[in-house]
JSON list of C-alpha atoms in Angstrom, two decimals:
[
{"chain": "R", "resi": 182, "resn": "ALA", "atom": "CA", "xyz": [85.06, 100.12, 75.88]},
{"chain": "R", "resi": 183, "resn": "GLN", "atom": "CA", "xyz": [85.06, 99.54, 79.58]},
{"chain": "R", "resi": 184, "resn": "SER", "atom": "CA", "xyz": [84.27, 102.39, 81.91]},
{"chain": "R", "resi": 185, "resn": "VAL", "atom": "CA", "xyz": [84.03, 102.95, 85.64]},
{"chain": "R", "resi": 186, "resn": "SER", "atom": "CA", "xyz": [81.69, 105.49, 87.19]},
{"chain": "R", "resi": 187, "resn": "GLN", "atom": "CA", "xyz": [81.98, 106.93, 90.65]},
{"chain": "R", "resi": 188, "resn": "HIS", "atom": "CA", "xyz": [78.89, 108.99, 91.28]},
{"chain": "R", "resi": 189, "resn": "ASN", "atom": "CA", "xyz": [80.04, 110.87, 94.34]},
{"chain": "R", "resi": 190, "resn": "HIS", "atom": "CA", "xyz": [82.72, 113.38, 93.50]},
{"chain": "R", "resi": 191, "resn": "HIS", "atom": "CA", "xyz": [82.97, 115.04, 96.88]},
{"chain": "R", "resi": 192, "resn": "VAL", "atom": "CA", "xyz": [81.70, 113.65, 100.16]},
{"chain": "R", "resi": 193, "resn": "ILE", "atom": "CA", "xyz": [81.87, 115.46, 103.48]},
{"chain": "R", "resi": 194, "resn": "LEU", "atom": "CA", "xyz": [81.06, 113.57, 106.66]},
{"chain": "R", "resi": 195, "resn": "SER", "atom": "CA", "xyz": [81.39, 114.04, 110.37]},
{"chain": "R", "resi": 196, "resn": "GLU", "atom": "CA", "xyz": [83.42, 111.56, 112.36]},
{"chain": "R", "resi": 197, "resn": "ALA", "atom": "CA", "xyz": [81.50, 108.39, 113.27]},
{"chain": "R", "resi": 198, "resn": "ALA", "atom": "CA", "xyz": [79.13, 108.80, 110.33]},
{"chain": "R", "resi": 199, "resn": "SER", "atom": "CA", "xyz": [78.66, 105.85, 108.00]},
{"chain": "R", "resi": 200, "resn": "LEU", "atom": "CA", "xyz": [80.14, 105.91, 104.52]},
{"chain": "R", "resi": 201, "resn": "GLU", "atom": "CA", "xyz": [79.04, 104.44, 101.23]},
{"chain": "R", "resi": 202, "resn": "LEU", "atom": "CA", "xyz": [80.76, 105.32, 97.96]},
{"chain": "R", "resi": 203, "resn": "GLY", "atom": "CA", "xyz": [79.23, 104.15, 94.74]},
{"chain": "R", "resi": 204, "resn": "CYS", "atom": "CA", "xyz": [81.07, 102.44, 91.89]},
{"chain": "R", "resi": 205, "resn": "ASN", "atom": "CA", "xyz": [79.54, 101.07, 88.71]},
{"chain": "R", "resi": 206, "resn": "TYR", "atom": "CA", "xyz": [81.33, 99.58, 85.76]},
{"chain": "R", "resi": 207, "resn": "SER", "atom": "CA", "xyz": [80.49, 98.55, 82.25]},
{"chain": "R", "resi": 208, "resn": "TYR", "atom": "CA", "xyz": [81.98, 95.23, 81.23]},
{"chain": "R", "resi": 209, "resn": "GLY", "atom": "CA", "xyz": [80.18, 92.01, 80.47]},
{"chain": "R", "resi": 210, "resn": "GLY", "atom": "CA", "xyz": [82.87, 89.49, 81.27]},
{"chain": "R", "resi": 211, "resn": "THR", "atom": "CA", "xyz": [84.69, 88.28, 84.35]},
{"chain": "R", "resi": 212, "resn": "VAL", "atom": "CA", "xyz": [86.23, 91.12, 86.31]},
{"chain": "R", "resi": 213, "resn": "ASN", "atom": "CA", "xyz": [88.55, 91.81, 89.16]},
{"chain": "R", "resi": 214, "resn": "LEU", "atom": "CA", "xyz": [87.48, 94.82, 91.22]},
{"chain": "R", "resi": 215, "resn": "PHE", "atom": "CA", "xyz": [89.50, 97.09, 93.45]},
{"chain": "R", "resi": 216, "resn": "TRP", "atom": "CA", "xyz": [89.25, 100.07, 95.71]},
{"chain": "R", "resi": 217, "resn": "TYR", "atom": "CA", "xyz": [92.34, 102.20, 96.17]},
{"chain": "R", "resi": 218, "resn": "VAL", "atom": "CA", "xyz": [92.90, 105.04, 98.60]},
{"chain": "R", "resi": 219, "resn": "GLN", "atom": "CA", "xyz": [95.18, 108.02, 98.10]},
{"chain": "R", "resi": 220, "resn": "TYR", "atom": "CA", "xyz": [95.96, 110.00, 101.24]},
{"chain": "R", "resi": 221, "resn": "PRO", "atom": "CA", "xyz": [96.97, 113.63, 100.72]},
{"chain": "R", "resi": 222, "resn": "GLY", "atom": "CA", "xyz": [100.33, 113.85, 99.01]},
{"chain": "R", "resi": 223, "resn": "GLN", "atom": "CA", "xyz": [100.75, 110.10, 98.80]},
{"chain": "R", "resi": 224, "resn": "HIS", "atom": "CA", "xyz": [100.48, 107.34, 96.21]},
{"chain": "R", "resi": 225, "resn": "LEU", "atom": "CA", "xyz": [97.59, 104.97, 95.68]},
{"chain": "R", "resi": 226, "resn": "GLN", "atom": "CA", "xyz": [97.32, 102.07, 98.09]},
{"chain": "R", "resi": 227, "resn": "LEU", "atom": "CA", "xyz": [95.05, 99.07, 97.85]},
{"chain": "R", "resi": 228, "resn": "LEU", "atom": "CA", "xyz": [92.09, 99.05, 100.28]},
{"chain": "R", "resi": 229, "resn": "LEU", "atom": "CA", "xyz": [90.46, 95.84, 99.12]},
{"chain": "R", "resi": 230, "resn": "LYS", "atom": "CA", "xyz": [89.90, 93.65, 96.10]},
{"chain": "R", "resi": 231, "resn": "TYR", "atom": "CA", "xyz": [87.46, 91.14, 94.70]},
{"chain": "R", "resi": 232, "resn": "PHE", "atom": "CA", "xyz": [88.39, 88.40, 92.26]},
{"chain": "R", "resi": 233, "resn": "SER", "atom": "CA", "xyz": [85.93, 85.55, 92.93]},
{"chain": "R", "resi": 234, "resn": "GLY", "atom": "CA", "xyz": [83.92, 83.88, 95.67]},
{"chain": "R", "resi": 235, "resn": "ASP", "atom": "CA", "xyz": [82.17, 85.74, 98.46]},
{"chain": "R", "resi": 236, "resn": "PRO", "atom": "CA", "xyz": [80.90, 89.02, 96.97]},
{"chain": "R", "resi": 237, "resn": "LEU", "atom": "CA", "xyz": [81.34, 90.80, 100.29]},
{"chain": "R", "resi": 238, "resn": "VAL", "atom": "CA", "xyz": [85.00, 91.56, 100.75]},
{"chain": "R", "resi": 239, "resn": "LYS", "atom": "CA", "xyz": [86.69, 93.09, 103.72]},
{"chain": "R", "resi": 240, "resn": "GLY", "atom": "CA", "xyz": [89.71, 95.29, 103.45]},
{"chain": "R", "resi": 241, "resn": "ILE", "atom": "CA", "xyz": [92.02, 97.23, 105.66]},
{"chain": "R", "resi": 242, "resn": "LYS", "atom": "CA", "xyz": [91.01, 99.89, 108.17]},
{"chain": "R", "resi": 243, "resn": "GLY", "atom": "CA", "xyz": [87.47, 98.61, 108.56]},
{"chain": "R", "resi": 244, "resn": "PHE", "atom": "CA", "xyz": [86.44, 99.08, 104.94]},
{"chain": "R", "resi": 245, "resn": "GLU", "atom": "CA", "xyz": [84.33, 96.59, 103.04]},
{"chain": "R", "resi": 246, "resn": "ALA", "atom": "CA", "xyz": [82.78, 96.39, 99.61]},
{"chain": "R", "resi": 247, "resn": "GLU", "atom": "CA", "xyz": [80.03, 94.36, 98.04]},
{"chain": "R", "resi": 248, "resn": "PHE", "atom": "CA", "xyz": [80.09, 93.09, 94.48]},
{"chain": "R", "resi": 249, "resn": "ILE", "atom": "CA", "xyz": [76.60, 92.93, 92.99]},
{"chain": "R", "resi": 250, "resn": "LYS", "atom": "CA", "xyz": [77.02, 91.36, 89.60]},
{"chain": "R", "resi": 251, "resn": "SER", "atom": "CA", "xyz": [73.49, 92.08, 88.41]},
{"chain": "R", "resi": 252, "resn": "LYS", "atom": "CA", "xyz": [73.98, 95.77, 89.08]},
{"chain": "R", "resi": 253, "resn": "PHE", "atom": "CA", "xyz": [77.59, 95.94, 87.86]},
{"chain": "R", "resi": 254, "resn": "SER", "atom": "CA", "xyz": [78.38, 97.62, 91.14]},
{"chain": "R", "resi": 255, "resn": "PHE", "atom": "CA", "xyz": [81.11, 97.46, 93.75]},
{"chain": "R", "resi": 256, "resn": "ASN", "atom": "CA", "xyz": [80.23, 99.96, 96.46]},
{"chain": "R", "resi": 257, "resn": "LEU", "atom": "CA", "xyz": [82.61, 100.78, 99.27]},
{"chain": "R", "resi": 258, "resn": "ARG", "atom": "CA", "xyz": [81.35, 101.02, 102.84]},
{"chain": "R", "resi": 259, "resn": "LYS", "atom": "CA", "xyz": [82.59, 101.83, 106.29]},
{"chain": "R", "resi": 260, "resn": "PRO", "atom": "CA", "xyz": [80.25, 101.94, 109.30]},
{"chain": "R", "resi": 261, "resn": "SER", "atom": "CA", "xyz": [82.07, 104.70, 111.17]},
{"chain": "R", "resi": 262, "resn": "VAL", "atom": "CA", "xyz": [84.57, 107.02, 109.52]},
{"chain": "R", "resi": 263, "resn": "GLN", "atom": "CA", "xyz": [87.48, 108.72, 111.21]},
{"chain": "R", "resi": 264, "resn": "TRP", "atom": "CA", "xyz": [89.26, 111.95, 110.47]},
{"chain": "R", "resi": 265, "resn": "SER", "atom": "CA", "xyz": [92.20, 109.92, 109.19]},
{"chain": "R", "resi": 266, "resn": "ASP", "atom": "CA", "xyz": [89.99, 108.51, 106.41]},
{"chain": "R", "resi": 267, "resn": "THR", "atom": "CA", "xyz": [90.14, 111.87, 104.66]},
{"chain": "R", "resi": 268, "resn": "ALA", "atom": "CA", "xyz": [91.51, 110.94, 101.25]},
{"chain": "R", "resi": 269, "resn": "GLU", "atom": "CA", "xyz": [90.74, 110.34, 97.60]},
{"chain": "R", "resi": 270, "resn": "TYR", "atom": "CA", "xyz": [89.12, 106.98, 96.83]},
{"chain": "R", "resi": 271, "resn": "PHE", "atom": "CA", "xyz": [89.37, 105.25, 93.46]},
{"chain": "R", "resi": 272, "resn": "CYS", "atom": "CA", "xyz": [87.42, 102.30, 92.17]},
{"chain": "R", "resi": 273, "resn": "ALA", "atom": "CA", "xyz": [89.14, 100.19, 89.51]},
{"chain": "R", "resi": 274, "resn": "VAL", "atom": "CA", "xyz": [88.17, 97.30, 87.27]},
{"chain": "R", "resi": 275, "resn": "LYS", "atom": "CA", "xyz": [90.32, 94.79, 85.46]},
{"chain": "R", "resi": 276, "resn": "GLY", "atom": "CA", "xyz": [88.88, 92.52, 82.83]},
{"chain": "R", "resi": 277, "resn": "THR", "atom": "CA", "xyz": [90.81, 90.27, 80.51]},
{"chain": "R", "resi": 278, "resn": "GLY", "atom": "CA", "xyz": [94.26, 91.45, 79.67]},
{"chain": "R", "resi": 279, "resn": "ASN", "atom": "CA", "xyz": [96.42, 93.76, 81.68]},
{"chain": "R", "resi": 280, "resn": "GLN", "atom": "CA", "xyz": [94.52, 96.99, 81.58]},
{"chain": "R", "resi": 281, "resn": "PHE", "atom": "CA", "xyz": [93.00, 98.50, 84.69]},
{"chain": "R", "resi": 282, "resn": "TYR", "atom": "CA", "xyz": [90.20, 101.04, 84.37]},
{"chain": "R", "resi": 283, "resn": "PHE", "atom": "CA", "xyz": [89.94, 103.66, 87.09]},
{"chain": "R", "resi": 284, "resn": "GLY", "atom": "CA", "xyz": [87.00, 105.78, 88.09]},
{"chain": "R", "resi": 285, "resn": "THR", "atom": "CA", "xyz": [87.37, 109.54, 88.41]},
{"chain": "R", "resi": 286, "resn": "GLY", "atom": "CA", "xyz": [87.77, 109.30, 92.16]},
{"chain": "R", "resi": 287, "resn": "THR", "atom": "CA", "xyz": [85.77, 110.48, 95.17]},
{"chain": "R", "resi": 288, "resn": "SER", "atom": "CA", "xyz": [87.20, 113.03, 97.54]},
{"chain": "R", "resi": 289, "resn": "LEU", "atom": "CA", "xyz": [86.21, 112.26, 101.14]},
{"chain": "R", "resi": 290, "resn": "THR", "atom": "CA", "xyz": [86.58, 114.87, 103.85]},
{"chain": "R", "resi": 291, "resn": "VAL", "atom": "CA", "xyz": [85.89, 113.81, 107.41]},
{"chain": "R", "resi": 292, "resn": "ILE", "atom": "CA", "xyz": [85.25, 116.62, 109.85]},
{"chain": "R", "resi": 293, "resn": "PRO", "atom": "CA", "xyz": [86.39, 115.99, 113.42]},
{"chain": "B", "resi": 151, "resn": "ASP", "atom": "CA", "xyz": [112.46, 97.64, 100.62]},
{"chain": "B", "resi": 152, "resn": "THR", "atom": "CA", "xyz": [110.46, 99.87, 98.33]},
{"chain": "B", "resi": 153, "resn": "ALA", "atom": "CA", "xyz": [108.38, 97.75, 95.96]},
{"chain": "B", "resi": 154, "resn": "VAL", "atom": "CA", "xyz": [107.95, 100.36, 93.23]},
{"chain": "B", "resi": 155, "resn": "SER", "atom": "CA", "xyz": [110.30, 103.31, 93.22]},
{"chain": "B", "resi": 156, "resn": "GLN", "atom": "CA", "xyz": [110.41, 106.41, 91.08]},
{"chain": "B", "resi": 157, "resn": "THR", "atom": "CA", "xyz": [113.00, 109.10, 90.62]},
{"chain": "B", "resi": 158, "resn": "PRO", "atom": "CA", "xyz": [112.93, 111.98, 90.91]},
{"chain": "B", "resi": 159, "resn": "LYS", "atom": "CA", "xyz": [110.15, 112.74, 93.36]},
{"chain": "B", "resi": 160, "resn": "TYR", "atom": "CA", "xyz": [109.94, 116.35, 92.24]},
{"chain": "B", "resi": 161, "resn": "LEU", "atom": "CA", "xyz": [110.89, 117.81, 88.90]},
{"chain": "B", "resi": 162, "resn": "VAL", "atom": "CA", "xyz": [110.70, 121.49, 88.06]},
{"chain": "B", "resi": 163, "resn": "THR", "atom": "CA", "xyz": [111.75, 122.52, 84.58]},
{"chain": "B", "resi": 164, "resn": "GLN", "atom": "CA", "xyz": [111.27, 125.07, 81.84]},
{"chain": "B", "resi": 165, "resn": "MET", "atom": "CA", "xyz": [109.04, 124.70, 78.83]},
{"chain": "B", "resi": 166, "resn": "GLY", "atom": "CA", "xyz": [110.77, 123.14, 75.88]},
{"chain": "B", "resi": 167, "resn": "ASN", "atom": "CA", "xyz": [113.18, 121.02, 77.93]},
{"chain": "B", "resi": 168, "resn": "ASP", "atom": "CA", "xyz": [113.50, 117.25, 77.70]},
{"chain": "B", "resi": 169, "resn": "LYS", "atom": "CA", "xyz": [113.29, 115.21, 80.89]},
{"chain": "B", "resi": 170, "resn": "SER", "atom": "CA", "xyz": [113.11, 111.61, 82.04]},
{"chain": "B", "resi": 171, "resn": "ILE", "atom": "CA", "xyz": [111.44, 109.88, 84.95]},
{"chain": "B", "resi": 172, "resn": "LYS", "atom": "CA", "xyz": [112.68, 106.48, 86.05]},
{"chain": "B", "resi": 173, "resn": "CYS", "atom": "CA", "xyz": [110.72, 103.63, 87.56]},
{"chain": "B", "resi": 174, "resn": "GLU", "atom": "CA", "xyz": [111.89, 100.36, 89.03]},
{"chain": "B", "resi": 175, "resn": "GLN", "atom": "CA", "xyz": [109.97, 97.52, 90.65]},
{"chain": "B", "resi": 176, "resn": "ASN", "atom": "CA", "xyz": [111.43, 94.70, 92.69]},
{"chain": "B", "resi": 177, "resn": "LEU", "atom": "CA", "xyz": [108.29, 92.58, 92.87]},
{"chain": "B", "resi": 178, "resn": "GLY", "atom": "CA", "xyz": [109.11, 90.34, 89.95]},
{"chain": "B", "resi": 179, "resn": "HIS", "atom": "CA", "xyz": [106.04, 91.58, 88.08]},
{"chain": "B", "resi": 180, "resn": "ASP", "atom": "CA", "xyz": [105.89, 91.30, 84.34]},
{"chain": "B", "resi": 181, "resn": "THR", "atom": "CA", "xyz": [103.71, 94.34, 83.61]},
{"chain": "B", "resi": 182, "resn": "MET", "atom": "CA", "xyz": [104.40, 97.99, 84.28]},
{"chain": "B", "resi": 183, "resn": "TYR", "atom": "CA", "xyz": [102.36, 101.13, 83.69]},
{"chain": "B", "resi": 184, "resn": "TRP", "atom": "CA", "xyz": [102.58, 104.89, 83.57]},
{"chain": "B", "resi": 185, "resn": "TYR", "atom": "CA", "xyz": [99.68, 107.05, 84.73]},
{"chain": "B", "resi": 186, "resn": "LYS", "atom": "CA", "xyz": [99.19, 110.79, 84.71]},
{"chain": "B", "resi": 187, "resn": "GLN", "atom": "CA", "xyz": [97.21, 112.37, 87.52]},
{"chain": "B", "resi": 188, "resn": "ASP", "atom": "CA", "xyz": [96.02, 115.90, 86.90]},
{"chain": "B", "resi": 189, "resn": "SER", "atom": "CA", "xyz": [95.15, 118.61, 89.38]},
{"chain": "B", "resi": 190, "resn": "LYS", "atom": "CA", "xyz": [91.61, 117.25, 89.71]},
{"chain": "B", "resi": 191, "resn": "LYS", "atom": "CA", "xyz": [93.03, 113.87, 90.75]},
{"chain": "B", "resi": 192, "resn": "PHE", "atom": "CA", "xyz": [91.84, 112.22, 87.57]},
{"chain": "B", "resi": 193, "resn": "LEU", "atom": "CA", "xyz": [94.05, 109.19, 86.86]},
{"chain": "B", "resi": 194, "resn": "LYS", "atom": "CA", "xyz": [94.77, 108.53, 83.21]},
{"chain": "B", "resi": 195, "resn": "ILE", "atom": "CA", "xyz": [96.61, 105.50, 81.86]},
{"chain": "B", "resi": 196, "resn": "MET", "atom": "CA", "xyz": [99.38, 106.43, 79.45]},
{"chain": "B", "resi": 197, "resn": "PHE", "atom": "CA", "xyz": [101.34, 103.27, 78.73]},
{"chain": "B", "resi": 198, "resn": "SER", "atom": "CA", "xyz": [101.54, 99.65, 79.72]},
{"chain": "B", "resi": 199, "resn": "TYR", "atom": "CA", "xyz": [104.42, 97.27, 79.10]},
{"chain": "B", "resi": 200, "resn": "ASN", "atom": "CA", "xyz": [104.35, 93.51, 79.46]},
{"chain": "B", "resi": 201, "resn": "ASN", "atom": "CA", "xyz": [107.71, 91.77, 79.46]},
{"chain": "B", "resi": 202, "resn": "LYS", "atom": "CA", "xyz": [109.36, 94.80, 77.84]},
{"chain": "B", "resi": 203, "resn": "GLU", "atom": "CA", "xyz": [106.75, 95.03, 75.09]},
{"chain": "B", "resi": 204, "resn": "LEU", "atom": "CA", "xyz": [104.27, 97.84, 74.69]},
{"chain": "B", "resi": 205, "resn": "ILE", "atom": "CA", "xyz": [100.72, 96.57, 75.05]},
{"chain": "B", "resi": 206, "resn": "ILE", "atom": "CA", "xyz": [98.75, 99.71, 75.78]},
{"chain": "B", "resi": 207, "resn": "ASN", "atom": "CA", "xyz": [99.44, 103.10, 74.32]},
{"chain": "B", "resi": 208, "resn": "GLU", "atom": "CA", "xyz": [96.63, 105.45, 75.07]},
{"chain": "B", "resi": 209, "resn": "THR", "atom": "CA", "xyz": [96.26, 108.68, 73.21]},
{"chain": "B", "resi": 210, "resn": "VAL", "atom": "CA", "xyz": [99.24, 110.62, 74.45]},
{"chain": "B", "resi": 211, "resn": "PRO", "atom": "CA", "xyz": [101.40, 113.01, 72.46]},
{"chain": "B", "resi": 212, "resn": "ASN", "atom": "CA", "xyz": [104.36, 111.37, 70.80]},
{"chain": "B", "resi": 213, "resn": "ARG", "atom": "CA", "xyz": [106.57, 113.67, 72.87]},
{"chain": "B", "resi": 214, "resn": "PHE", "atom": "CA", "xyz": [106.13, 111.00, 75.52]},
{"chain": "B", "resi": 215, "resn": "SER", "atom": "CA", "xyz": [108.19, 107.89, 74.93]},
{"chain": "B", "resi": 216, "resn": "PRO", "atom": "CA", "xyz": [108.40, 104.97, 77.34]},
{"chain": "B", "resi": 217, "resn": "LYS", "atom": "CA", "xyz": [111.47, 102.81, 77.42]},
{"chain": "B", "resi": 218, "resn": "SER", "atom": "CA", "xyz": [111.75, 99.45, 79.12]},
{"chain": "B", "resi": 219, "resn": "PRO", "atom": "CA", "xyz": [115.32, 98.13, 79.26]},
{"chain": "B", "resi": 220, "resn": "ASP", "atom": "CA", "xyz": [114.14, 95.08, 81.19]},
{"chain": "B", "resi": 221, "resn": "LYS", "atom": "CA", "xyz": [110.94, 93.98, 82.86]},
{"chain": "B", "resi": 222, "resn": "ALA", "atom": "CA", "xyz": [111.89, 95.57, 86.17]},
{"chain": "B", "resi": 223, "resn": "HIS", "atom": "CA", "xyz": [112.27, 99.05, 84.70]},
{"chain": "B", "resi": 224, "resn": "LEU", "atom": "CA", "xyz": [109.99, 101.37, 82.78]},
{"chain": "B", "resi": 225, "resn": "ASN", "atom": "CA", "xyz": [111.27, 104.87, 82.16]},
{"chain": "B", "resi": 226, "resn": "LEU", "atom": "CA", "xyz": [109.32, 107.78, 80.74]},
{"chain": "B", "resi": 227, "resn": "HIS", "atom": "CA", "xyz": [111.04, 110.30, 78.53]},
{"chain": "B", "resi": 228, "resn": "ILE", "atom": "CA", "xyz": [109.30, 113.55, 77.69]},
{"chain": "B", "resi": 229, "resn": "ASN", "atom": "CA", "xyz": [110.47, 115.83, 74.88]},
{"chain": "B", "resi": 230, "resn": "SER", "atom": "CA", "xyz": [109.68, 119.51, 74.48]},
{"chain": "B", "resi": 231, "resn": "LEU", "atom": "CA", "xyz": [107.84, 119.87, 77.74]},
{"chain": "B", "resi": 232, "resn": "GLU", "atom": "CA", "xyz": [104.67, 121.99, 77.76]},
{"chain": "B", "resi": 233, "resn": "LEU", "atom": "CA", "xyz": [102.78, 123.72, 80.55]},
{"chain": "B", "resi": 234, "resn": "GLY", "atom": "CA", "xyz": [99.99, 121.15, 80.26]},
{"chain": "B", "resi": 235, "resn": "ASP", "atom": "CA", "xyz": [102.40, 118.37, 81.12]},
{"chain": "B", "resi": 236, "resn": "SER", "atom": "CA", "xyz": [102.46, 119.56, 84.72]},
{"chain": "B", "resi": 237, "resn": "ALA", "atom": "CA", "xyz": [100.97, 116.75, 86.77]},
{"chain": "B", "resi": 238, "resn": "VAL", "atom": "CA", "xyz": [101.89, 113.89, 89.04]},
{"chain": "B", "resi": 239, "resn": "TYR", "atom": "CA", "xyz": [103.12, 110.84, 87.15]},
{"chain": "B", "resi": 240, "resn": "PHE", "atom": "CA", "xyz": [102.69, 107.46, 88.77]},
{"chain": "B", "resi": 241, "resn": "CYS", "atom": "CA", "xyz": [104.39, 104.25, 87.81]},
{"chain": "B", "resi": 242, "resn": "ALA", "atom": "CA", "xyz": [102.72, 100.97, 88.72]},
{"chain": "B", "resi": 243, "resn": "SER", "atom": "CA", "xyz": [103.31, 97.26, 88.28]},
{"chain": "B", "resi": 244, "resn": "SER", "atom": "CA", "xyz": [101.26, 94.09, 88.37]},
{"chain": "B", "resi": 245, "resn": "GLN", "atom": "CA", "xyz": [101.56, 90.44, 87.50]},
{"chain": "B", "resi": 246, "resn": "PHE", "atom": "CA", "xyz": [99.61, 89.34, 84.46]},
{"chain": "B", "resi": 247, "resn": "GLY", "atom": "CA", "xyz": [96.76, 86.96, 85.08]},
{"chain": "B", "resi": 248, "resn": "LEU", "atom": "CA", "xyz": [93.26, 86.21, 83.92]},
{"chain": "B", "resi": 249, "resn": "ALA", "atom": "CA", "xyz": [90.36, 88.07, 85.47]},
{"chain": "B", "resi": 250, "resn": "GLY", "atom": "CA", "xyz": [88.67, 86.10, 88.21]},
{"chain": "B", "resi": 251, "resn": "GLY", "atom": "CA", "xyz": [91.86, 84.39, 89.17]},
{"chain": "B", "resi": 252, "resn": "ARG", "atom": "CA", "xyz": [94.22, 85.07, 91.99]},
{"chain": "B", "resi": 253, "resn": "LEU", "atom": "CA", "xyz": [96.87, 86.24, 89.58]},
{"chain": "B", "resi": 254, "resn": "GLY", "atom": "CA", "xyz": [96.66, 89.53, 87.78]},
{"chain": "B", "resi": 255, "resn": "ASN", "atom": "CA", "xyz": [95.52, 91.19, 90.90]},
{"chain": "B", "resi": 256, "resn": "GLU", "atom": "CA", "xyz": [96.22, 94.64, 92.11]},
{"chain": "B", "resi": 257, "resn": "GLN", "atom": "CA", "xyz": [98.63, 97.15, 90.83]},
{"chain": "B", "resi": 258, "resn": "PHE", "atom": "CA", "xyz": [101.33, 98.42, 93.13]},
{"chain": "B", "resi": 259, "resn": "PHE", "atom": "CA", "xyz": [101.99, 102.10, 92.74]},
{"chain": "B", "resi": 260, "resn": "GLY", "atom": "CA", "xyz": [105.15, 104.11, 93.05]},
{"chain": "B", "resi": 261, "resn": "PRO", "atom": "CA", "xyz": [105.31, 107.29, 95.15]},
{"chain": "B", "resi": 262, "resn": "GLY", "atom": "CA", "xyz": [104.76, 109.53, 92.16]},
{"chain": "B", "resi": 263, "resn": "THR", "atom": "CA", "xyz": [106.79, 112.23, 90.45]},
{"chain": "B", "resi": 264, "resn": "ARG", "atom": "CA", "xyz": [105.41, 115.74, 90.65]},
{"chain": "B", "resi": 265, "resn": "LEU", "atom": "CA", "xyz": [106.35, 117.48, 87.42]},
{"chain": "B", "resi": 266, "resn": "THR", "atom": "CA", "xyz": [106.04, 121.25, 87.22]},
{"chain": "B", "resi": 267, "resn": "VAL", "atom": "CA", "xyz": [106.66, 122.95, 83.91]},
{"chain": "B", "resi": 268, "resn": "LEU", "atom": "CA", "xyz": [107.29, 126.69, 84.12]}
]
């Protein structure tokens, strides 16, 4: 069965610090990869996605992620976080078929 | 226009009651999902429908029954509600496609329904 691991459960950063959230998945075939963000009290919104091509993808709000196939990883990065980035972040993987597999989420708190 | 909408947004009810949550998407997608998000923010897939047919049915109690009258709607009916059913329920939709292709990309989520069972 496929699985998605997010190693950081809670991250606390000061504004302007750099962010990297880890995501590893277990699936041997072709995958689509996603990062979603959930702001407090809101629904999940797509930050960025990878489906093929350049493994470094850029998303909204200055976020980017790098797909490293050999490591089965898709880590999320942002060079300088803001208070408004405080949210829950979910990594997701889609292989063949329609099922999406979500990680357990990482709670990010940015201190002004 | 709201792409994926859910009603109601909040639902407070007594144990033992039966309730329904409705979901509609206007994106023309052929696949819809129900997720349960618990208090720890863990997101668990419950059901997935493709063109009105059930394709994923994770281990959920049979008190939960999805109904898809057409591919734009996926409703969730819950019988005999229990305290442990309290959670936020999210509906989502996507367009089927093979992995690695431009289709079958991201899910679009509804605003969620916060269910509280007393």
